[in-house]
Amino acid sequence: MLHRRAGQLLIERTKQIRRGLTETPLIPLADEQCDIVTKLEFCNPAGSTKDRSALWILEQAIGRGEITPDTTVVESSSGNFALALAFYCRMLGIPFVPVIDPNCNEVTEAQLRLLCQRVEKVSVRDGAGSYLKTRLSRVQELLVALDSAYWPNQYANPDARDAHYRFTAGELITQAGPLDYLFVGVGTGGTIAGLSHRVKETYPACVIVAVDTEGSVIFGGPPKKRRIPGIGSSIVPPLCEQALIDQVEIVSEVRAVEACADLVAKYGLYAGGSTGSAYAAVQDHFVRHRPGAHRPRVAFLAADRGHAYAQTVYDPAWVEQLRAEAVQPAGVEALAVN
């Protein structure tokens, strides 16, 4: 009886949190060729678009009885999803163990260690030169070792897709009106899977552009070392395969850093690396494909703030090192999706 009561209290607590959330803002960015709007997902309580999937996954798992007050949540994350889970698990009184790697920003890692009693950090690169597979292996070990554990599995959990279908896309459609283009950074695939289906239902002619980074294997590119977290992957996420994608833009990390600087200089928008990648993709796409008489309506997400990237993306010394390590010239390539 006490266990059932505790479960009911947990369900009610998630409902209380959900009722307290508000929409994230949509702001216009002045541009000569396009009507560009960006949705400020960094205004979510935990600071990123990952709030959407983290809370919805927890809500649904609690409702199904997969998470109880005795459950420990365990997840692999490059940063933002771990922060979101840490925030909501702390509010719900649920233990959370994030599995991170050396690419996790120092600020993010410090915050996780404040919010979580236990943080697992892997240090061995996988066969693709990344840490993802190593992190996932450690997650599996923890699931066996812990008495009662739940793995959100953000790369394959349909609740991650549904969160963006319900909330992120629902808000965007209401706020932005008819869209001609939507540019979405791709990592786990949940954001673009949910957004693309909902936006296509409302605006079938909208061109969905997936934005990836050089060194990611999601769209068939060769794997290589990546420095900026939050975009790209060393595996092909199952959720990404469910997305309705018309075009793909591959952005170098150097180009993403340049775009972050442009966003600050032009608009005062201090955002993270994946946002810079998305903005670079928008700008470079319309350099190659200049609009005609019709000014296209274009949207992208500002996925998180730039504070966690102060010592990387916004540090001149780090940027110079990134340029020196770049194997190929900075730029953006376009791929057609069949």
XYZ file of N, CA and C in Angstrom, residues 61-316:
768
model
N 7.405 6.847 -18.372
C 7.945 5.678 -17.673
C 7.342 5.560 -16.272
N 7.150 6.686 -15.599
C 6.504 6.668 -14.282
C 5.058 6.199 -14.404
N 4.357 6.710 -15.404
C 2.968 6.314 -15.614
C 2.813 4.829 -15.902
N 3.803 4.248 -16.584
C 3.754 2.813 -16.900
C 4.270 1.941 -15.760
N 4.792 2.566 -14.712
C 5.338 1.805 -13.596
C 6.761 1.340 -13.811
N 7.422 1.819 -14.861
C 8.810 1.432 -15.140
C 9.789 2.182 -14.242
N 9.368 3.330 -13.740
C 10.149 4.086 -12.766
C 9.311 4.216 -11.501
N 9.871 3.810 -10.380
C 9.243 3.957 -9.066
C 10.186 4.794 -8.197
N 9.767 5.140 -6.967
C 10.673 5.899 -6.091
C 11.981 5.172 -5.790
N 12.029 3.852 -6.023
C 13.239 3.066 -5.735
C 14.148 2.906 -6.952
N 13.751 3.470 -8.078
C 14.482 3.273 -9.328
C 15.615 4.279 -9.481
N 16.739 3.811 -10.013
C 17.830 4.697 -10.405
C 17.817 4.834 -11.924
N 17.780 6.063 -12.404
C 17.831 6.324 -13.843
C 19.291 6.401 -14.258
N 19.635 5.724 -15.351
C 21.009 5.695 -15.863
C 20.975 6.048 -17.343
N 21.810 7.009 -17.747
C 21.797 7.391 -19.161
C 23.158 7.898 -19.624
N 23.455 7.622 -20.901
C 24.624 8.150 -21.587
C 24.253 9.479 -22.233
N 25.089 10.501 -22.056
C 24.779 11.812 -22.633
C 26.043 12.630 -22.791
N 26.069 13.447 -23.850
C 27.182 14.366 -24.053
C 27.007 15.645 -23.260
N 25.863 15.837 -22.624
C 25.709 17.026 -21.807
C 24.288 17.435 -21.510
N 23.573 17.946 -22.508
C 22.276 18.574 -22.247
C 21.209 17.598 -21.773
N 21.165 16.406 -22.339
C 20.164 15.443 -21.893
C 20.457 15.009 -20.465
N 21.734 14.868 -20.141
C 22.108 14.534 -18.762
C 21.688 15.649 -17.812
N 21.913 16.898 -18.197
C 21.513 18.016 -17.349
C 20.004 18.047 -17.134
N 19.257 17.825 -18.208
C 17.800 17.836 -18.095
C 17.315 16.709 -17.191
N 17.852 15.511 -17.391
C 17.465 14.390 -16.527
C 17.855 14.653 -15.079
N 19.053 15.215 -14.879
C 19.502 15.496 -13.517
C 18.555 16.476 -12.832
N 18.125 17.490 -13.548
C 17.220 18.506 -13.010
C 15.872 17.896 -12.629
N 15.257 17.182 -13.575
C 13.917 16.654 -13.311
C 13.939 15.487 -12.329
N 14.985 14.668 -12.391
C 15.094 13.582 -11.403
C 15.270 14.147 -9.997
N 16.045 15.223 -9.871
C 16.217 15.861 -8.561
C 14.883 16.404 -8.060
N 14.102 17.027 -8.927
C 12.797 17.550 -8.529
C 11.841 16.435 -8.112
N 12.006 15.264 -8.752
C 11.125 14.134 -8.464
C 11.649 13.244 -7.344
N 12.877 13.490 -6.886
C 13.453 12.665 -5.833
C 13.920 11.307 -6.312
N 14.282 11.208 -7.595
C 14.739 9.945 -8.188
C 16.250 9.999 -8.381
N 17.005 8.980 -7.962
C 18.454 8.977 -8.205
C 18.753 8.906 -9.709
N 19.793 9.623 -10.132
C 20.197 9.614 -11.534
C 21.706 9.503 -11.629
N 22.175 8.592 -12.488
C 23.602 8.410 -12.732
C 23.875 8.728 -14.206
N 24.493 9.870 -14.513
C 24.857 10.166 -15.900
C 26.184 9.505 -16.262
N 26.288 9.051 -17.500
C 27.538 8.502 -18.014
C 28.040 9.477 -19.077
N 29.144 10.163 -18.773
C 29.657 11.223 -19.634
C 31.041 10.851 -20.151
N 31.663 11.757 -20.917
C 32.992 11.511 -21.471
C 33.794 12.813 -21.475
N 35.057 12.796 -21.904
C 35.885 14.005 -21.861
C 35.388 15.165 -22.721
N 34.495 14.930 -23.677
C 33.942 16.025 -24.473
C 32.879 16.820 -23.721
N 32.460 16.325 -22.597
C 31.489 17.058 -21.779
C 32.145 18.351 -21.286
N 31.474 19.481 -21.485
C 32.034 20.752 -21.048
C 32.265 20.762 -19.543
N 33.307 21.481 -19.095
C 33.637 21.538 -17.674
C 32.476 22.093 -16.850
N 31.814 23.119 -17.388
C 30.686 23.711 -16.667
C 29.565 22.690 -16.497
N 29.282 21.944 -17.562
C 28.229 20.926 -17.505
C 28.590 19.827 -16.513
N 29.834 19.366 -16.561
C 30.255 18.310 -15.646
C 30.161 18.774 -14.193
N 30.576 20.006 -13.939
C 30.501 20.523 -12.570
C 29.049 20.585 -12.082
N 28.145 20.988 -12.965
C 26.732 21.059 -12.593
C 26.166 19.670 -12.331
N 26.562 18.701 -13.168
C 26.101 17.333 -12.955
C 26.586 16.783 -11.618
N 27.801 17.113 -11.253
C 28.336 16.598 -9.984
C 27.665 17.264 -8.782
N 27.106 18.452 -8.980
C 26.311 19.078 -7.929
C 24.949 18.408 -7.781
N 24.354 18.022 -8.912
C 22.993 17.487 -8.912
C 22.930 15.984 -8.658
N 24.011 15.281 -8.959
C 23.996 13.807 -8.899
C 25.011 13.300 -7.882
N 24.612 12.328 -7.088
C 25.529 11.738 -6.114
C 26.624 10.926 -6.809
N 26.310 10.433 -7.991
C 27.266 9.595 -8.709
C 27.307 9.998 -10.174
N 28.505 10.237 -10.708
C 28.712 10.543 -12.130
C 29.761 9.582 -12.656
N 29.445 8.884 -13.730
C 30.387 7.963 -14.362
C 30.995 8.658 -15.580
N 32.321 8.649 -15.662
C 33.006 9.303 -16.789
C 33.941 8.310 -17.473
N 33.656 7.983 -18.721
C 34.502 7.059 -19.476
C 35.631 7.852 -20.128
N 36.713 7.156 -20.483
C 37.872 7.846 -21.060
C 38.444 7.149 -22.289
N 37.892 6.001 -22.641
C 38.424 5.225 -23.769
C 37.576 5.485 -25.010
N 38.214 5.881 -26.108
C 37.488 6.105 -27.362
C 37.048 4.779 -27.973
N 35.937 4.830 -28.704
C 35.463 3.624 -29.382
C 36.106 3.526 -30.765
N 35.686 2.538 -31.544
C 36.279 2.306 -32.855
C 36.073 3.438 -33.837
N 35.067 4.276 -33.601
C 34.796 5.413 -34.480
C 35.541 6.662 -34.043
N 36.378 6.548 -33.003
C 37.115 7.702 -32.514
C 36.311 8.568 -31.568
N 35.116 8.115 -31.215
C 34.253 8.846 -30.299
C 34.202 8.100 -28.975
N 33.294 8.515 -28.094
C 33.137 7.853 -26.811
C 31.763 7.216 -26.653
N 30.894 7.380 -27.651
C 29.504 6.972 -27.489
C 29.366 5.488 -27.170
N 30.002 4.642 -27.947
C 29.856 3.209 -27.724
C 30.431 2.796 -26.367
N 31.494 3.483 -25.951
C 32.055 3.210 -24.620
C 31.066 3.603 -23.536
N 30.413 4.771 -23.712
C 29.404 5.196 -22.747
C 28.255 4.200 -22.673
N 27.789 3.770 -23.840
C 26.658 2.840 -23.867
C 27.020 1.507 -23.219
N 28.249 1.074 -23.391
C 28.696 -0.165 -22.738
C 28.677 -0.011 -21.217
N 29.096 1.163 -20.748
C 29.087 1.402 -19.308
C 27.658 1.451 -18.768
N 26.744 2.011 -19.544
C 25.333 2.016 -19.149
C 24.844 0.587 -18.939
N 25.168 -0.289 -19.877
C 24.716 -1.680 -19.755
C 25.289 -2.354 -18.513
N 26.530 -2.052 -18.183
C 27.132 -2.610 -16.971
C 26.398 -2.117 -15.718
N 26.038 -0.839 -15.700
C 25.335 -0.277 -14.547
C 23.932 -0.852 -14.407
N 23.271 -1.099 -15.528
C 21.926 -1.676 -15.474
C 21.937 -3.052 -14.823
N 23.034 -3.777 -15.032
C 23.173 -5.095 -14.404
C 23.549 -4.959 -12.928
N 24.423 -3.999 -12.631
C 24.961 -3.874 -11.274
C 23.958 -3.281 -10.288
N 23.107 -2.382 -10.732
C 22.164 -1.711 -9.838
C 20.922 -2.574 -9.608
N 20.353 -2.485 -8.412
C 19.203 -3.320 -8.060
C 17.980 -3.021 -8.923
N 17.666 -1.750 -9.081
C 16.506 -1.356 -9.877
C 16.909 -0.138 -10.693
N 17.024 -0.312 -12.006
C 17.518 0.773 -12.850
C 16.663 0.908 -14.098
N 16.604 2.134 -14.607
C 15.852 2.427 -15.838
C 16.754 3.192 -16.791
N 16.796 2.746 -18.037
C 17.595 3.385 -19.087
C 16.655 4.106 -20.053
N 16.667 5.432 -20.104
C 15.787 6.155 -21.034
C 16.079 5.859 -22.499
N 17.332 5.552 -22.834
C 17.736 5.215 -24.206
C 17.232 6.268 -25.196
N 17.782 7.457 -25.091
C 17.311 8.585 -25.891
C 17.492 8.389 -27.390
N 18.318 7.445 -27.801
C 18.539 7.211 -29.231
C 17.424 6.388 -29.882
N 16.656 5.669 -29.092
C 15.656 4.773 -29.669
C 14.286 4.877 -29.010
N 14.163 5.598 -27.916
C 12.910 5.660 -27.175
C 11.887 6.505 -27.935
N 10.765 5.926 -28.348
C 9.766 6.708 -29.089
C 9.183 7.863 -28.283
N 9.282 7.800 -26.962
C 8.802 8.916 -26.146
C 9.619 10.183 -26.413
N 10.896 10.031 -26.762
C 11.721 11.195 -27.109
C 11.187 11.871 -28.365
N 10.861 11.080 -29.351
C 10.255 11.608 -30.589
C 8.914 12.268 -30.299
N 8.092 11.592 -29.508
C 6.742 12.085 -29.238
C 6.753 13.396 -28.454
N 7.770 13.590 -27.600
C 7.868 14.837 -26.847
C 8.004 16.030 -27.785
N 8.826 15.883 -28.799
C 9.029 16.985 -29.744
C 7.844 17.124 -30.700
N 7.194 16.022 -31.004
C 5.975 16.080 -31.821
C 4.894 16.858 -31.074
N 4.706 16.541 -29.802
C 3.634 17.154 -29.021
C 3.929 18.615 -28.663
N 5.117 18.848 -28.135
C 5.387 20.132 -27.494
C 6.209 21.079 -28.378
N 7.420 20.676 -28.764
C 8.273 21.574 -29.545
C 7.608 21.951 -30.860
N 7.158 20.953 -31.604
C 6.533 21.224 -32.900
C 5.193 21.915 -32.741
N 4.420 21.499 -31.748
C 3.122 22.132 -31.535
C 3.253 23.621 -31.281
N 4.217 23.997 -30.450
C 4.465 25.418 -30.185
C 4.962 26.133 -31.437
N 5.902 25.525 -32.137
C 6.501 26.160 -33.314
C 5.451 26.469 -34.371
N 4.565 25.541 -34.620
C 3.520 25.739 -35.636
C 2.606 26.890 -35.250
N 2.229 26.943 -33.982
C 1.355 28.017 -33.511
C 2.055 29.377 -33.582
N 3.328 29.414 -33.225
C 4.056 30.669 -33.150
C 4.535 31.174 -34.506
N 4.999 30.258 -35.355
C 5.703 30.667 -36.575
C 4.795 30.829 -37.781
N 3.643 30.159 -37.779
C 2.804 30.203 -38.975
C 3.422 29.355 -40.079
N 2.975 29.530 -41.326
C 3.478 28.705 -42.438
C 4.991 28.773 -42.580
N 5.625 27.620 -42.688
C 7.072 27.529 -42.828
C 7.440 26.946 -44.183
N 8.475 27.521 -44.784
C 9.008 26.974 -46.034
C 10.178 26.037 -45.774
N 10.973 26.343 -44.726
C 12.143 25.530 -44.376
C 12.242 25.394 -42.860
N 12.660 24.208 -42.429
C 12.976 23.980 -41.024
C 14.325 23.269 -40.960
N 15.303 23.916 -40.304
C 16.644 23.354 -40.142
C 16.766 22.805 -38.718
N 17.159 21.532 -38.598
C 17.216 20.878 -37.285
C 18.546 20.150 -37.126
N 19.291 20.491 -36.086
C 20.504 19.751 -35.768
C 20.167 18.337 -35.331
N 21.002 17.385 -35.749
C 20.722 15.964 -35.499
C 21.808 15.365 -34.611
N 21.362 14.706 -33.544
C 22.264 13.960 -32.672
C 21.657 12.604 -32.375
N 20.672 12.598 -31.474
C 19.984 11.345 -31.159
C 18.853 11.055 -32.142
N 18.380 12.064 -32.848
C 17.316 11.873 -33.833
C 15.919 12.151 -33.328
N 15.741 12.258 -32.012
C 14.402 12.455 -31.474
C 13.784 13.785 -31.859
N 14.588 14.839 -31.853
C 14.065 16.169 -32.169
C 13.574 16.238 -33.601
N 14.411 15.806 -34.538
C 14.018 15.918 -35.945
C 12.910 14.932 -36.291
N 12.868 13.779 -35.639
C 11.789 12.818 -35.910
C 10.437 13.408 -35.507
N 10.374 13.981 -34.305
C 9.117 14.553 -33.853
C 8.722 15.805 -34.604
N 9.669 16.716 -34.789
C 9.381 17.965 -35.493
C 8.960 17.723 -36.935
N 9.685 16.865 -37.634
C 9.430 16.690 -39.060
C 8.028 16.139 -39.318
N 7.586 15.178 -38.521
C 6.260 14.596 -38.735
C 5.159 15.617 -38.465
N 5.278 16.366 -37.370
C 4.227 17.318 -37.016
C 4.193 18.490 -38.004
N 5.361 19.001 -38.368
C 5.411 20.127 -39.304
C 4.923 19.711 -40.686
N 5.311 18.526 -41.139
C 4.861 18.044 -42.455
C 3.350 17.821 -42.484
N 2.771 17.412 -41.366
C 1.325 17.246 -41.307
C 0.613 18.577 -41.538
N 1.180 19.637 -40.999
C 0.555 20.958 -41.085
C 0.970 21.699 -42.350
N 2.261 21.608 -42.689
C 2.801 22.298 -43.872
C 3.548 21.279 -44.735
N 2.839 20.527 -45.558
C 3.461 19.438 -46.325
C 4.604 19.887 -47.222
N 4.564 21.139 -47.697
C 5.605 21.613 -48.610
C 6.853 22.103 -47.887
N 6.818 22.160 -46.571
C 7.982 22.628 -45.815
C 9.164 21.685 -46.038
N 10.317 22.254 -46.351
C 11.528 21.468 -46.575
C 12.227 21.247 -45.229
N 12.354 19.994 -44.840
C 13.022 19.646 -43.582
C 14.498 19.387 -43.886
N 15.363 20.200 -43.290
C 16.801 20.082 -43.526
C 17.467 19.573 -42.249
N 18.061 18.395 -42.331
C 18.822 17.846 -41.212
C 20.224 18.434 -41.238
N 20.698 18.906 -40.082
C 22.028 19.505 -39.974
C 22.909 18.581 -39.142
N 24.004 18.142 -39.747
C 24.932 17.249 -39.072
C 26.326 17.867 -39.127
N 27.260 17.255 -38.420
C 28.617 17.773 -38.347
C 29.596 16.817 -39.009
N 30.690 17.356 -39.519
C 31.735 16.512 -40.090
C 32.279 15.571 -39.015
N 32.477 14.323 -39.382
C 32.944 13.316 -38.437
C 31.838 12.458 -37.878
N 30.588 12.878 -38.089
C 29.428 12.077 -37.694
C 29.128 11.058 -38.786
N 28.620 9.885 -38.381
C 28.335 8.820 -39.352
C 26.856 8.711 -39.677
N 26.038 9.609 -39.125
C 24.584 9.457 -39.248
C 24.145 9.348 -40.699
N 24.721 10.181 -41.569
C 24.296 10.201 -42.967
C 25.358 9.617 -43.902
N 26.178 8.735 -43.353
C 27.106 7.980 -44.188
C 28.486 8.565 -44.332
N 28.778 9.644 -43.646
C 30.109 10.234 -43.729
C 31.131 9.428 -42.950
N 32.425 9.636 -43.240
C 33.474 8.904 -42.524
C 33.611 9.409 -41.097
N 33.820 8.512 -40.142
C 33.964 8.957 -38.748
C 35.299 9.646 -38.531
N 35.312 10.648 -37.676
C 36.555 11.267 -37.238
C 36.302 11.972 -35.907
N 37.375 12.393 -35.298
C 37.294 13.038 -33.992
C 36.411 14.277 -34.060
N 35.497 14.386 -33.076
C 34.633 15.562 -32.976
C 34.824 16.203 -31.613
N 34.750 17.527 -31.585
C 35.052 18.250 -30.353
C 33.822 18.910 -29.733
N 32.813 19.212 -30.544
C 31.657 19.955 -30.053
C 30.525 18.972 -29.740
N 30.073 18.908 -28.499
C 28.989 17.981 -28.143
C 27.635 18.508 -28.590
N 26.652 17.595 -28.610
C 25.276 18.013 -28.870
C 24.820 17.875 -30.306
N 25.725 17.517 -31.200
C 25.351 17.314 -32.594
C 26.241 16.230 -33.175
N 25.673 15.398 -34.051
C 26.429 14.300 -34.632
C 26.398 13.053 -33.759
N 26.851 11.944 -34.343
C 26.857 10.679 -33.607
C 27.797 9.698 -34.297
N 28.320 8.752 -33.522
C 29.148 7.689 -34.093
C 28.336 6.429 -34.368
N 27.009 6.519 -34.173
C 26.083 5.463 -34.595
C 24.949 6.122 -35.375
N 24.168 5.305 -36.077
C 22.974 5.814 -36.749
C 21.800 5.590 -35.804
N 21.287 6.643 -35.167
C 20.225 6.461 -34.182
C 18.937 5.955 -34.830
N 18.286 4.969 -34.226
C 17.019 4.481 -34.782
C 15.975 5.574 -34.962
N 15.918 6.548 -34.056
C 14.926 7.614 -34.173
C 15.174 8.476 -35.401
N 16.435 8.630 -35.778
C 16.753 9.440 -36.959
C 16.186 8.804 -38.217
N 16.158 7.487 -38.238
C 15.634 6.778 -39.400
C 14.126 6.961 -39.547
N 13.458 7.443 -38.495
C 12.018 7.673 -38.549
C 11.666 9.087 -39.010
N 12.675 9.947 -39.133
C 12.428 11.347 -39.483
C 12.108 11.501 -40.968
N 11.345 12.544 -41.283
C 11.017 12.889 -42.666
C 11.974 13.987 -43.109
N 13.058 13.597 -43.768
C 14.146 14.512 -44.105
C 14.195 14.720 -45.619
N 14.216 15.971 -46.030
C 14.311 16.305 -47.452
C 15.744 16.561 -47.898
N 16.515 17.225 -47.063
C 17.896 17.554 -47.395
C 18.770 17.415 -46.153
N 20.062 17.262 -46.401
C 21.035 17.172 -45.308
C 22.135 18.200 -45.552
N 22.497 18.927 -44.517
C 23.624 19.851 -44.564
C 24.685 19.368 -43.573
N 25.906 19.182 -44.074
C 27.024 18.781 -43.228
C 27.887 20.015 -42.975
N 28.056 20.367 -41.710
C 28.756 21.595 -41.328
C 30.034 21.234 -40.566
N 31.140 21.838 -40.946
C 32.378 21.597 -40.208
C 32.305 22.273 -38.846
N 33.090 21.788 -37.904
C 33.097 22.402 -36.576
C 33.652 23.823 -36.621
N 34.618 24.057 -37.492
C 35.148 25.408 -37.647
C 34.047 26.352 -38.128
N 33.270 25.911 -39.095
C 32.176 26.740 -39.609
C 31.124 26.983 -38.524
N 30.853 25.973 -37.699
C 29.889 26.132 -36.611
C 30.351 27.186 -35.614
N 31.641 27.192 -35.298
C 32.194 28.184 -34.376
C 32.074 29.588 -34.965
N 32.359 29.717 -36.252
C 32.218 31.016 -36.916
C 30.778 31.514 -36.841
N 29.836 30.603 -37.044
C 28.423 30.979 -37.010
C 27.994 31.382 -35.609
N 28.527 30.738 -34.573
C 28.236 31.145 -33.204
C 28.683 32.588 -32.970
N 29.874 32.911 -33.473
C 30.368 34.285 -33.336
C 29.482 35.259 -34.093
N 29.000 34.860 -35.258
C 28.103 35.720 -36.042
C 26.791 35.975 -35.301
N 26.255 34.942 -34.669
C 24.994 35.098 -33.938
C 25.135 36.107 -32.800
N 26.285 36.081 -32.122
C 26.520 37.053 -31.057
C 26.690 38.455 -31.641
N 27.492 38.557 -32.689
C 27.800 39.873 -33.256
C 26.578 40.533 -33.887
N 25.753 39.757 -34.577
C 24.615 40.321 -35.305
C 23.381 40.507 -34.436
N 23.143 39.541 -33.525
C 21.863 39.514 -32.814
C 21.992 39.468 -31.291
N 23.222 39.388 -30.780
C 23.397 39.232 -29.340
C 22.942 37.879 -28.835
N 22.856 36.908 -29.731
C 22.351 35.573 -29.387
C 23.532 34.680 -28.997
N 23.651 34.402 -27.708
C 24.769 33.635 -27.148
C 24.317 32.186 -27.015
N 24.660 31.383 -28.010
C 24.123 30.023 -28.093
C 25.250 29.008 -28.257
N 24.877 27.724 -28.113
C 25.843 26.640 -28.165
C 26.219 26.210 -29.571
N 27.096 25.191 -29.638
C 27.664 24.767 -30.902
C 26.668 24.210 -31.893
N 25.666 23.470 -31.426
C 24.694 22.912 -32.371
C 23.830 24.014 -32.980
N 23.578 25.086 -32.215
C 22.845 26.226 -32.761
C 23.670 26.915 -33.838
N 24.963 27.058 -33.584
C 25.842 27.613 -34.605
C 25.844 26.775 -35.874
N 25.817 25.457 -35.717
C 25.765 24.573 -36.881
C 24.490 24.803 -37.682
N 23.368 24.921 -36.985
C 22.089 25.131 -37.666
C 22.073 26.470 -38.397
N 22.568 27.516 -37.738
C 22.578 28.838 -38.374
C 23.525 28.850 -39.572
N 24.684 28.194 -39.442
C 25.606 28.099 -40.573
C 24.945 27.396 -41.749
N 24.193 26.338 -41.464
C 23.511 25.603 -42.526
C 22.493 26.485 -43.236
N 21.753 27.292 -42.473
C 20.789 28.215 -43.071
C 21.499 29.191 -43.999
N 22.532 29.847 -43.485
C 23.239 30.865 -44.266
C 23.879 30.279 -45.519
N 24.548 29.164 -45.372
C 25.267 28.593 -46.511
C 24.321 27.988 -47.544
N 23.193 27.452 -47.077
C 22.212 26.918 -48.015
C 21.701 28.013 -48.949
N 21.401 29.175 -48.389
C 20.817 30.226 -49.217
C 21.857 31.056 -49.952
N 23.125 30.839 -49.651
C 24.179 31.359 -50.521
C 24.225 30.547 -51.809
N 24.059 29.246 -51.663
C 24.091 28.370 -52.851
C 22.770 28.398 -53.612
N 21.666 28.582 -52.884
C 20.344 28.554 -53.512
C 19.624 29.859 -53.173
N 19.945 30.895 -53.887
C 19.373 32.206 -53.572
C 17.881 32.220 -53.868
N 17.086 32.729 -52.924
C 15.637 32.775 -53.133
C 15.269 33.689 -54.292
N 14.121 33.427 -54.875
C 13.614 34.271 -55.943
C 12.795 35.417 -55.371
N 11.662 35.695 -56.008
C 10.810 36.797 -55.569
C 10.195 36.514 -54.202
N 9.955 35.241 -53.915
C 9.343 34.863 -52.635
C 10.400 34.764 -51.546
N 10.211 35.515 -50.465
C 11.111 35.412 -49.319
C 10.700 34.200 -48.476
N 11.539 33.187 -48.418
C 11.144 31.991 -47.667
C 11.086 32.245 -46.167
N 10.161 31.567 -45.517
C 10.022 31.592 -44.065
C 10.828 30.425 -43.516
N 11.853 30.715 -42.720
C 12.834 29.717 -42.292
C 12.905 29.689 -40.768
N 12.931 28.485 -40.204
C 13.033 28.343 -38.749
C 14.171 27.400 -38.375
N 14.803 27.679 -37.240
C 15.749 26.732 -36.634
C 15.677 26.895 -35.124
N 16.245 25.923 -34.401
C 16.197 25.926 -32.942
C 17.499 26.463 -32.362
N 17.396 27.317 -31.348
C 18.546 27.656 -30.516
C 18.519 26.662 -29.354
N 19.257 25.584 -29.515
C 19.095 24.410 -28.647
C 19.559 24.643 -27.214
N 20.645 25.411 -27.020
C 21.104 25.709 -25.668
C 21.915 27.002 -25.675
N 22.217 27.510 -24.478
C 22.972 28.755 -24.348
C 24.469 28.524 -24.517
N 25.198 29.621 -24.667
C 26.631 29.522 -24.896
C 27.482 29.423 -23.653
N 26.876 29.555 -22.455
C 27.674 29.608 -21.233
C 28.565 28.379 -21.054
N 28.037 27.210 -21.370
C 28.817 25.979 -21.199
C 29.951 25.870 -22.206
N 29.948 26.731 -23.217
C 30.957 26.684 -24.281
C 31.950 27.836 -24.179
N 31.947 28.543 -23.044
C 32.811 29.717 -22.880
C 34.286 29.359 -23.020
N 34.658 28.149 -22.570
C 36.061 27.746 -22.623
C 36.400 26.955 -23.879
N 35.425 26.809 -24.765
C 35.686 26.091 -26.020
C 35.284 26.964 -27.209
N 34.044 26.904 -27.609
C 33.566 27.592 -28.809
C 33.846 29.092 -28.770
N 33.788 29.696 -27.571
C 33.969 31.142 -27.453
C 35.355 31.534 -26.923
N 36.264 30.580 -26.850
C 37.625 30.845 -26.405
C 38.551 30.915 -27.624
N 39.143 32.080 -27.924
C 39.972 32.220 -29.133
C 41.098 31.193 -29.230
